[in-house]
Amino acid sequence: MPEPPARIAATTRIVLLGVTAVIQPALSLAPLLRHQAGYRPPFAAALGYGVLTAVTLGCAWWLLRRKPLPAPVAFGGTLVVLAASSLVTAALPPDSFFREAHWSFGLVGWHLLVLLADRMPVLLTALAAHVTASVAQFLLAGPVARTELGDAAIVLFGVTTFQLAVAGLVRLLGRRAGEAAAAAAERDRLATRAAVAAQAGRDRQAGFAEQLGATLPLLAGLADGTVDPRTADTRARCALAAAQLRRLFAENDDVPDPLVHEVAACLDVGERRGVAVALAVSGDVVDVPAAARRELTGPVLTALAAARTRARVSVLRTPELVRVAVVADGSAAVTGSAAVPVTSHSRDGQTWLEARWRPE
């Protein structure tokens, strides 16, 4: 469906076409027939009338289908209309300029409006050329009486002023339609931005709720005394919950490498317990969705929470595979998912965990 400015422009062109199609037979045909014998040669005026009729019908082929006139049609039609105007003016009987027999003068301006409504500078130039040519033919036809000059001035002023006012109205409608469309586009852009921000906020809240779902039972147990904070298991659970929250906060940071940023946030769970943690990163940055990053960093949290003295975390990235691995001196087990499978091995007090994700 066309945009509002295009619809308004198409409607304006159809209205101008309708006005021209009504004016030509209603106001020009009768004068043509009454003064037919006075034209020299007699067929010139009829030929000009036929040419103008053909131009109107040709424009209707495009405009009634709500399509703008192609440039060759618009410019070619303009030249044809100006030539027809000059032909009819040259064939006028003596003392008939800008009077009833000169029906083509006012009519041609409407044809130019139909042809060039979308090309305002060219329209003004064509109207000026039409008026100039008509005045020149009038002055060159012979001696001009004062009364003829007065009549010509009145007709020139009335016709050109009205047609220029119509041209100005067409331009104003086009400008206002463009401004309205720009304002509507800006409103849509702001509404889209607000909707995206609201959705991001809901996603963030959902993520917090997901993480707090594991943390709240721990806090409740500490509060009602059912969980003993002095045990190693409780301290490990607290450290793991704190690390999960730090990772969640890191997910919302605007950084060039979100995966490594979140892995680094996970290291705090081991460092706060006095575990010596080393991090190795290789490969270029790969765009990993937040859900996949959460599953990739899960083994890091689990292994560092169970580590006793040391751990090593490695991140390897290629266009085909993203791998996050942990080697720690503690026992830990993690189950992965179909999107991010996890492999785990334990031997001689060492645990090796690896999560893999393949970009689609």
GROMACS .gro file of C-alpha atoms in nm:
model
  360
    1MET     CA    1   0.000   0.000   0.000
    2PRO     CA    2   0.153   0.337  -0.096
    3GLU     CA    3   0.259   0.582   0.172
    4PRO     CA    4   0.028   0.880   0.253
    5PRO     CA    5   0.235   1.134   0.049
    6ALA     CA    6   0.214   0.908  -0.257
    7ARG     CA    7  -0.161   0.864  -0.212
    8ILE     CA    8  -0.214   1.239  -0.176
    9ALA     CA    9   0.000   1.310  -0.484
   10ALA     CA   10  -0.194   1.051  -0.687
   11THR     CA   11  -0.527   1.198  -0.575
   12THR     CA   12  -0.411   1.551  -0.657
   13ARG     CA   13  -0.310   1.445  -1.008
   14ILE     CA   14  -0.649   1.280  -1.065
   15VAL     CA   15  -0.831   1.594  -0.947
   16LEU     CA   16  -0.628   1.811  -1.186
   17LEU     CA   17  -0.697   1.566  -1.467
   18GLY     CA   18  -1.070   1.580  -1.392
   19VAL     CA   19  -1.072   1.960  -1.389
   20THR     CA   20  -0.891   1.972  -1.723
   21ALA     CA   21  -1.120   1.708  -1.875
   22VAL     CA   22  -1.426   1.916  -1.772
   23ILE     CA   23  -1.292   2.259  -1.864
   24GLN     CA   24  -1.183   2.164  -2.217
   25PRO     CA   25  -1.527   2.070  -2.357
   26ALA     CA   26  -1.728   2.293  -2.123
   27LEU     CA   27  -1.542   2.621  -2.178
   28SER     CA   28  -1.342   2.572  -2.498
   29LEU     CA   29  -1.549   2.369  -2.742
   30ALA     CA   30  -1.826   2.625  -2.792
   31PRO     CA   31  -1.586   2.917  -2.867
   32LEU     CA   32  -1.394   2.691  -3.104
   33LEU     CA   33  -1.709   2.612  -3.302
   34ARG     CA   34  -1.836   2.971  -3.304
   35HIS     CA   35  -1.511   3.114  -3.438
   36GLN     CA   36  -1.411   2.822  -3.655
   37ALA     CA   37  -1.450   3.015  -3.976
   38GLY     CA   38  -1.229   3.298  -3.855
   39TYR     CA   39  -0.917   3.093  -3.790
   40ARG     CA   40  -0.645   3.103  -4.053
   41PRO     CA   41  -0.610   2.831  -4.160
   42PRO     CA   42  -0.951   2.705  -4.036
   43PHE     CA   43  -0.827   2.358  -3.940
   44ALA     CA   44  -0.545   2.489  -3.714
   45ALA     CA   45  -0.765   2.551  -3.410
   46ALA     CA   46  -0.941   2.216  -3.447
   47LEU     CA   47  -0.606   2.045  -3.479
   48GLY     CA   48  -0.481   2.215  -3.162
   49TYR     CA   49  -0.798   2.116  -2.978
   50GLY     CA   50  -0.754   1.755  -3.089
   51VAL     CA   51  -0.391   1.752  -2.977
   52LEU     CA   52  -0.486   1.882  -2.631
   53THR     CA   53  -0.759   1.619  -2.606
   54ALA     CA   54  -0.509   1.347  -2.697
   55VAL     CA   55  -0.270   1.469  -2.428
   56THR     CA   56  -0.548   1.453  -2.168
   57LEU     CA   57  -0.638   1.098  -2.269
   58GLY     CA   58  -0.273   0.995  -2.267
   59CYS     CA   59  -0.223   1.129  -1.914
   60ALA     CA   60  -0.538   0.950  -1.798
   61TRP     CA   61  -0.378   0.616  -1.892
   62TRP     CA   62  -0.128   0.656  -1.609
   63LEU     CA   63  -0.304   0.887  -1.364
   64LEU     CA   64  -0.627   0.690  -1.331
   65ARG     CA   65  -0.413   0.391  -1.229
   66ARG     CA   66  -0.263   0.616  -0.960
   67LYS     CA   67   0.080   0.611  -1.121
   68PRO     CA   68   0.297   0.920  -1.178
   69LEU     CA   69   0.368   1.022  -1.534
   70PRO     CA   70   0.703   0.894  -1.664
   71ALA     CA   71   0.951   1.173  -1.734
   72PRO     CA   72   0.948   1.122  -2.115
   73VAL     CA   73   0.568   1.145  -2.116
   74ALA     CA   74   0.563   1.454  -1.894
   75PHE     CA   75   0.831   1.646  -2.084
   76GLY     CA   76   0.720   1.530  -2.426
   77GLY     CA   77   0.358   1.617  -2.346
   78THR     CA   78   0.467   1.962  -2.227
   79LEU     CA   79   0.638   2.036  -2.559
   80VAL     CA   80   0.333   1.911  -2.751
   81VAL     CA   81   0.097   2.127  -2.543
   82LEU     CA   82   0.311   2.440  -2.589
   83ALA     CA   83   0.331   2.374  -2.962
   84ALA     CA   84  -0.048   2.331  -2.983
   85SER     CA   85  -0.096   2.658  -2.794
   86SER     CA   86   0.131   2.844  -3.035
   87LEU     CA   87  -0.051   2.688  -3.334
   88VAL     CA   88  -0.395   2.798  -3.211
   89THR     CA   89  -0.269   3.146  -3.114
   90ALA     CA   90  -0.106   3.195  -3.455
   91ALA     CA   91  -0.436   3.109  -3.627
   92LEU     CA   92  -0.647   3.359  -3.429
   93PRO     CA   93  -0.868   3.608  -3.619
   94PRO     CA   94  -0.762   3.974  -3.593
   95ASP     CA   95  -0.835   4.148  -3.263
   96SER     CA   96  -0.912   3.813  -3.093
   97PHE     CA   97  -0.608   3.772  -2.863
   98PHE     CA   98  -0.702   3.698  -2.499
   99ARG     CA   99  -1.073   3.699  -2.587
  100GLU     CA  100  -1.331   3.427  -2.647
  101ALA     CA  101  -1.167   3.297  -2.963
  102HIS     CA  102  -0.838   3.263  -2.773
  103TRP     CA  103  -0.976   2.974  -2.565
  104SER     CA  104  -0.642   2.791  -2.570
  105PHE     CA  105  -0.463   3.043  -2.346
  106GLY     CA  106  -0.641   2.950  -2.022
  107LEU     CA  107  -0.681   2.583  -2.113
  108VAL     CA  108  -0.311   2.513  -2.176
  109GLY     CA  109  -0.219   2.608  -1.818
  110TRP     CA  110  -0.438   2.327  -1.685
  111HIS     CA  111  -0.272   2.077  -1.916
  112LEU     CA  112   0.066   2.191  -1.785
  113LEU     CA  113  -0.056   2.144  -1.427
  114VAL     CA  114  -0.158   1.786  -1.508
  115LEU     CA  115   0.172   1.710  -1.679
  116LEU     CA  116   0.409   1.875  -1.432
  117ALA     CA  117   0.236   1.877  -1.092
  118ASP     CA  118   0.520   1.660  -0.951
  119ARG     CA  119   0.791   1.878  -1.104
  120MET     CA  120   0.724   2.226  -0.970
  121PRO     CA  121   1.033   2.412  -1.108
  122VAL     CA  122   0.966   2.274  -1.457
  123LEU     CA  123   0.597   2.362  -1.423
  124LEU     CA  124   0.674   2.725  -1.339
  125THR     CA  125   0.917   2.742  -1.629
  126ALA     CA  126   0.660   2.597  -1.870
  127LEU     CA  127   0.388   2.837  -1.751
  128ALA     CA  128   0.628   3.129  -1.795
  129ALA     CA  129   0.718   3.008  -2.145
  130HIS     CA  130   0.349   2.973  -2.233
  131VAL     CA  131   0.263   3.326  -2.116
  132THR     CA  132   0.573   3.474  -2.282
  133ALA     CA  133   0.503   3.305  -2.616
  134SER     CA  134   0.137   3.415  -2.610
  135VAL     CA  135   0.227   3.777  -2.529
  136ALA     CA  136   0.498   3.780  -2.796
  137GLN     CA  137   0.258   3.650  -3.061
  138PHE     CA  138   0.003   3.911  -2.948
  139LEU     CA  139   0.250   4.199  -2.979
  140LEU     CA  140   0.393   4.080  -3.311
  141ALA     CA  141   0.051   4.034  -3.473
  142GLY     CA  142   0.020   4.407  -3.550
  143PRO     CA  143  -0.065   4.741  -3.393
  144VAL     CA  144  -0.228   4.702  -3.052
  145ALA     CA  145  -0.500   4.934  -2.929
  146ARG     CA  146  -0.512   5.057  -2.571
  147THR     CA  147  -0.835   4.868  -2.507
  148GLU     CA  148  -0.676   4.548  -2.630
  149LEU     CA  149  -0.384   4.598  -2.392
  150GLY     CA  150  -0.628   4.645  -2.103
  151ASP     CA  151  -0.825   4.335  -2.193
  152ALA     CA  152  -0.505   4.133  -2.232
  153ALA     CA  153  -0.371   4.252  -1.896
  154ILE     CA  154  -0.692   4.150  -1.717
  155VAL     CA  155  -0.696   3.804  -1.875
  156LEU     CA  156  -0.325   3.748  -1.816
  157PHE     CA  157  -0.351   3.849  -1.451
  158GLY     CA  158  -0.668   3.650  -1.380
  159VAL     CA  159  -0.567   3.328  -1.552
  160THR     CA  160  -0.202   3.314  -1.443
  161THR     CA  161  -0.277   3.417  -1.084
  162PHE     CA  162  -0.538   3.146  -1.043
  163GLN     CA  163  -0.324   2.876  -1.200
  164LEU     CA  164  -0.020   2.978  -0.996
  165ALA     CA  165  -0.236   2.962  -0.683
  166VAL     CA  166  -0.339   2.608  -0.777
  167ALA     CA  167   0.027   2.517  -0.831
  168GLY     CA  168   0.114   2.663  -0.490
  169LEU     CA  169  -0.167   2.464  -0.329
  170VAL     CA  170  -0.040   2.143  -0.490
  171ARG     CA  171   0.309   2.211  -0.361
  172LEU     CA  172   0.178   2.291  -0.013
  173LEU     CA  173  -0.022   1.966  -0.001
  174GLY     CA  174   0.284   1.768  -0.102
  175ARG     CA  175   0.500   1.937   0.159
  176ARG     CA  176   0.245   1.889   0.438
  177ALA     CA  177   0.200   1.525   0.340
  178GLY     CA  178   0.576   1.472   0.356
  179GLU     CA  179   0.596   1.637   0.697
  180ALA     CA  180   0.306   1.427   0.825
  181ALA     CA  181   0.471   1.110   0.696
  182ALA     CA  182   0.802   1.206   0.861
  183ALA     CA  183   0.624   1.275   1.191
  184ALA     CA  184   0.443   0.940   1.170
  185ALA     CA  185   0.770   0.761   1.095
  186GLU     CA  186   0.933   0.929   1.394
  187ARG     CA  187   0.641   0.826   1.618
  188ASP     CA  188   0.672   0.469   1.494
  189ARG     CA  189   1.046   0.474   1.556
  190LEU     CA  190   0.999   0.599   1.911
  191ALA     CA  191   0.723   0.346   1.975
  192THR     CA  192   0.946   0.067   1.844
  193ARG     CA  193   1.235   0.184   2.062
  194ALA     CA  194   1.004   0.195   2.366
  195ALA     CA  195   0.872  -0.154   2.289
  196VAL     CA  196   1.226  -0.291   2.248
  197ALA     CA  197   1.335  -0.129   2.574
  198ALA     CA  198   1.031  -0.268   2.755
  199GLN     CA  199   1.098  -0.615   2.618
  200ALA     CA  200   1.464  -0.591   2.719
  201GLY     CA  201   1.353  -0.491   3.067
  202ARG     CA  202   1.118  -0.789   3.089
  203ASP     CA  203   1.393  -1.021   2.965
  204ARG     CA  204   1.628  -0.880   3.225
  205GLN     CA  205   1.373  -0.928   3.499
  206ALA     CA  206   1.313  -1.283   3.382
  207GLY     CA  207   1.686  -1.350   3.397
  208PHE     CA  208   1.711  -1.212   3.748
  209ALA     CA  209   1.411  -1.418   3.853
  210GLU     CA  210   1.570  -1.730   3.706
  211GLN     CA  211   1.894  -1.677   3.897
  212LEU     CA  212   1.723  -1.575   4.218
  213GLY     CA  213   1.510  -1.888   4.198
  214ALA     CA  214   1.819  -2.085   4.312
  215THR     CA  215   1.936  -1.818   4.554
  216LEU     CA  216   1.615  -1.750   4.744
  217PRO     CA  217   1.589  -2.100   4.902
  218LEU     CA  218   1.948  -2.059   5.027
  219LEU     CA  219   1.869  -1.719   5.177
  220ALA     CA  220   1.549  -1.854   5.332
  221GLY     CA  221   1.740  -2.145   5.486
  222LEU     CA  222   2.000  -1.911   5.632
  223ALA     CA  223   1.725  -1.688   5.768
  224ASP     CA  224   1.522  -1.961   5.942
  225GLY     CA  225   1.826  -2.153   6.064
  226THR     CA  226   1.769  -2.469   5.862
  227VAL     CA  227   2.096  -2.409   5.675
  228ASP     CA  228   2.416  -2.390   5.883
  229PRO     CA  229   2.648  -2.117   5.748
  230ARG     CA  230   2.945  -2.281   5.922
  231THR     CA  231   2.948  -2.588   5.700
  232ALA     CA  232   3.168  -2.610   5.393
  233ASP     CA  233   2.871  -2.708   5.178
  234THR     CA  234   2.677  -2.393   5.273
  235ARG     CA  235   2.978  -2.172   5.211
  236ALA     CA  236   3.022  -2.332   4.869
  237ARG     CA  237   2.653  -2.278   4.790
  238CYS     CA  238   2.679  -1.914   4.895
  239ALA     CA  239   2.989  -1.862   4.685
  240LEU     CA  240   2.820  -2.024   4.385
  241ALA     CA  241   2.506  -1.813   4.427
  242ALA     CA  242   2.713  -1.495   4.451
  243ALA     CA  243   2.906  -1.588   4.139
  244GLN     CA  244   2.583  -1.658   3.950
  245LEU     CA  245   2.456  -1.311   4.039
  246ARG     CA  246   2.785  -1.151   3.932
  247ARG     CA  247   2.761  -1.333   3.600
  248LEU     CA  248   2.403  -1.214   3.561
  249PHE     CA  249   2.511  -0.856   3.620
  250ALA     CA  250   2.789  -0.902   3.366
  251GLU     CA  251   2.537  -1.014   3.101
  252ASN     CA  252   2.394  -0.662   3.095
  253ASP     CA  253   2.727  -0.487   3.046
  254ASP     CA  254   2.800  -0.332   2.708
  255VAL     CA  255   3.144  -0.476   2.628
  256PRO     CA  256   3.322  -0.583   2.305
  257ASP     CA  257   3.362  -0.947   2.419
  258PRO     CA  258   3.061  -1.051   2.632
  259LEU     CA  259   3.162  -1.419   2.666
  260VAL     CA  260   3.509  -1.350   2.809
  261HIS     CA  261   3.363  -1.071   3.024
  262GLU     CA  262   3.115  -1.314   3.181
  263VAL     CA  263   3.381  -1.586   3.224
  264ALA     CA  264   3.600  -1.332   3.405
  265ALA     CA  265   3.307  -1.248   3.633
  266CYS     CA  266   3.281  -1.618   3.718
  267LEU     CA  267   3.644  -1.637   3.830
  268ASP     CA  268   3.558  -1.438   4.139
  269VAL     CA  269   3.392  -1.745   4.296
  270GLY     CA  270   3.730  -1.920   4.312
  271GLU     CA  271   3.950  -1.620   4.386
  272ARG     CA  272   3.741  -1.523   4.690
  273ARG     CA  273   3.801  -1.873   4.826
  274GLY     CA  274   4.177  -1.842   4.777
  275VAL     CA  275   4.189  -2.061   4.467
  276ALA     CA  276   4.462  -1.970   4.217
  277VAL     CA  277   4.274  -1.924   3.891
  278ALA     CA  278   4.431  -1.881   3.546
  279LEU     CA  279   4.244  -1.774   3.234
  280ALA     CA  280   4.352  -1.840   2.876
  281VAL     CA  281   4.165  -1.702   2.573
  282SER     CA  282   4.231  -1.776   2.206
  283GLY     CA  283   4.050  -1.695   1.885
  284ASP     CA  284   3.857  -1.393   1.764
  285VAL     CA  285   3.535  -1.269   1.916
  286VAL     CA  286   3.229  -1.476   1.819
  287ASP     CA  287   2.874  -1.352   1.863
  288VAL     CA  288   2.723  -1.591   2.120
  289PRO     CA  289   2.360  -1.545   2.233
  290ALA     CA  290   2.301  -1.472   2.602
  291ALA     CA  291   2.132  -1.808   2.665
  292ALA     CA  292   2.425  -1.997   2.513
  293ARG     CA  293   2.675  -1.787   2.709
  294ARG     CA  294   2.490  -1.876   3.029
  295GLU     CA  295   2.522  -2.247   2.954
  296LEU     CA  296   2.888  -2.213   2.851
  297THR     CA  297   2.982  -2.042   3.178
  298GLY     CA  298   2.783  -2.286   3.392
  299PRO     CA  299   3.069  -2.544   3.413
  300VAL     CA  300   3.309  -2.264   3.509
  301LEU     CA  301   3.093  -2.169   3.808
  302THR     CA  302   3.048  -2.529   3.921
  303ALA     CA  303   3.414  -2.623   3.887
  304LEU     CA  304   3.544  -2.310   4.061
  305ALA     CA  305   3.296  -2.355   4.346
  306ALA     CA  306   3.433  -2.709   4.401
  307ALA     CA  307   3.805  -2.628   4.344
  308ARG     CA  308   4.036  -2.656   4.644
  309THR     CA  309   4.357  -2.476   4.551
  310ARG     CA  310   4.390  -2.415   4.178
  311ALA     CA  311   4.197  -2.404   3.853
  312ARG     CA  312   4.259  -2.321   3.491
  313VAL     CA  313   3.991  -2.185   3.257
  314SER     CA  314   4.035  -2.174   2.880
  315VAL     CA  315   3.817  -2.020   2.612
  316LEU     CA  316   3.873  -2.130   2.253
  317ARG     CA  317   3.677  -1.968   1.968
  318THR     CA  318   3.662  -2.045   1.600
  319PRO     CA  319   3.389  -1.965   1.344
  320GLU     CA  320   3.271  -2.329   1.374
  321LEU     CA  321   3.304  -2.392   1.750
  322VAL     CA  322   3.313  -2.211   2.083
  323ARG     CA  323   3.463  -2.414   2.369
  324VAL     CA  324   3.491  -2.327   2.739
  325ALA     CA  325   3.693  -2.574   2.948
  326VAL     CA  326   3.790  -2.588   3.318
  327VAL     CA  327   4.055  -2.800   3.493
  328ALA     CA  328   4.032  -2.785   3.873
  329ASP     CA  329   4.146  -2.990   4.172
  330GLY     CA  330   3.800  -3.073   4.298
  331SER     CA  331   3.501  -3.290   4.220
  332ALA     CA  332   3.219  -3.141   4.014
  333ALA     CA  333   2.955  -3.265   3.773
  334VAL     CA  334   2.754  -3.064   3.523
  335THR     CA  335   2.489  -3.176   3.277
  336GLY     CA  336   2.461  -2.986   2.952
  337SER     CA  337   2.184  -2.947   2.696
  338ALA     CA  338   2.127  -3.029   2.333
  339ALA     CA  339   2.247  -2.683   2.230
  340VAL     CA  340   2.547  -2.679   2.465
  341PRO     CA  341   2.669  -3.033   2.548
  342VAL     CA  342   2.906  -3.070   2.845
  343THR     CA  343   3.178  -3.334   2.882
  344SER     CA  344   3.321  -3.416   3.227
  345HIS     CA  345   3.616  -3.635   3.345
  346SER     CA  346   3.762  -3.683   3.694
  347ARG     CA  347   4.092  -3.852   3.772
  348ASP     CA  348   4.351  -3.835   4.050
  349GLY     CA  349   4.166  -3.554   4.225
  350GLN     CA  350   4.144  -3.347   3.907
  351THR     CA  351   3.822  -3.259   3.726
  352TRP     CA  352   3.802  -3.154   3.363
  353LEU     CA  353   3.481  -2.997   3.232
  354GLU     CA  354   3.420  -2.876   2.878
  355ALA     CA  355   3.114  -2.706   2.724
  356ARG     CA  356   3.078  -2.669   2.347
  357TRP     CA  357   2.855  -2.449   2.135
  358ARG     CA  358   2.839  -2.443   1.757
  359PRO     CA  359   2.711  -2.132   1.577
  360GLU     CA  360   2.415  -2.204   1.353
   0.00000   0.00000   0.00000
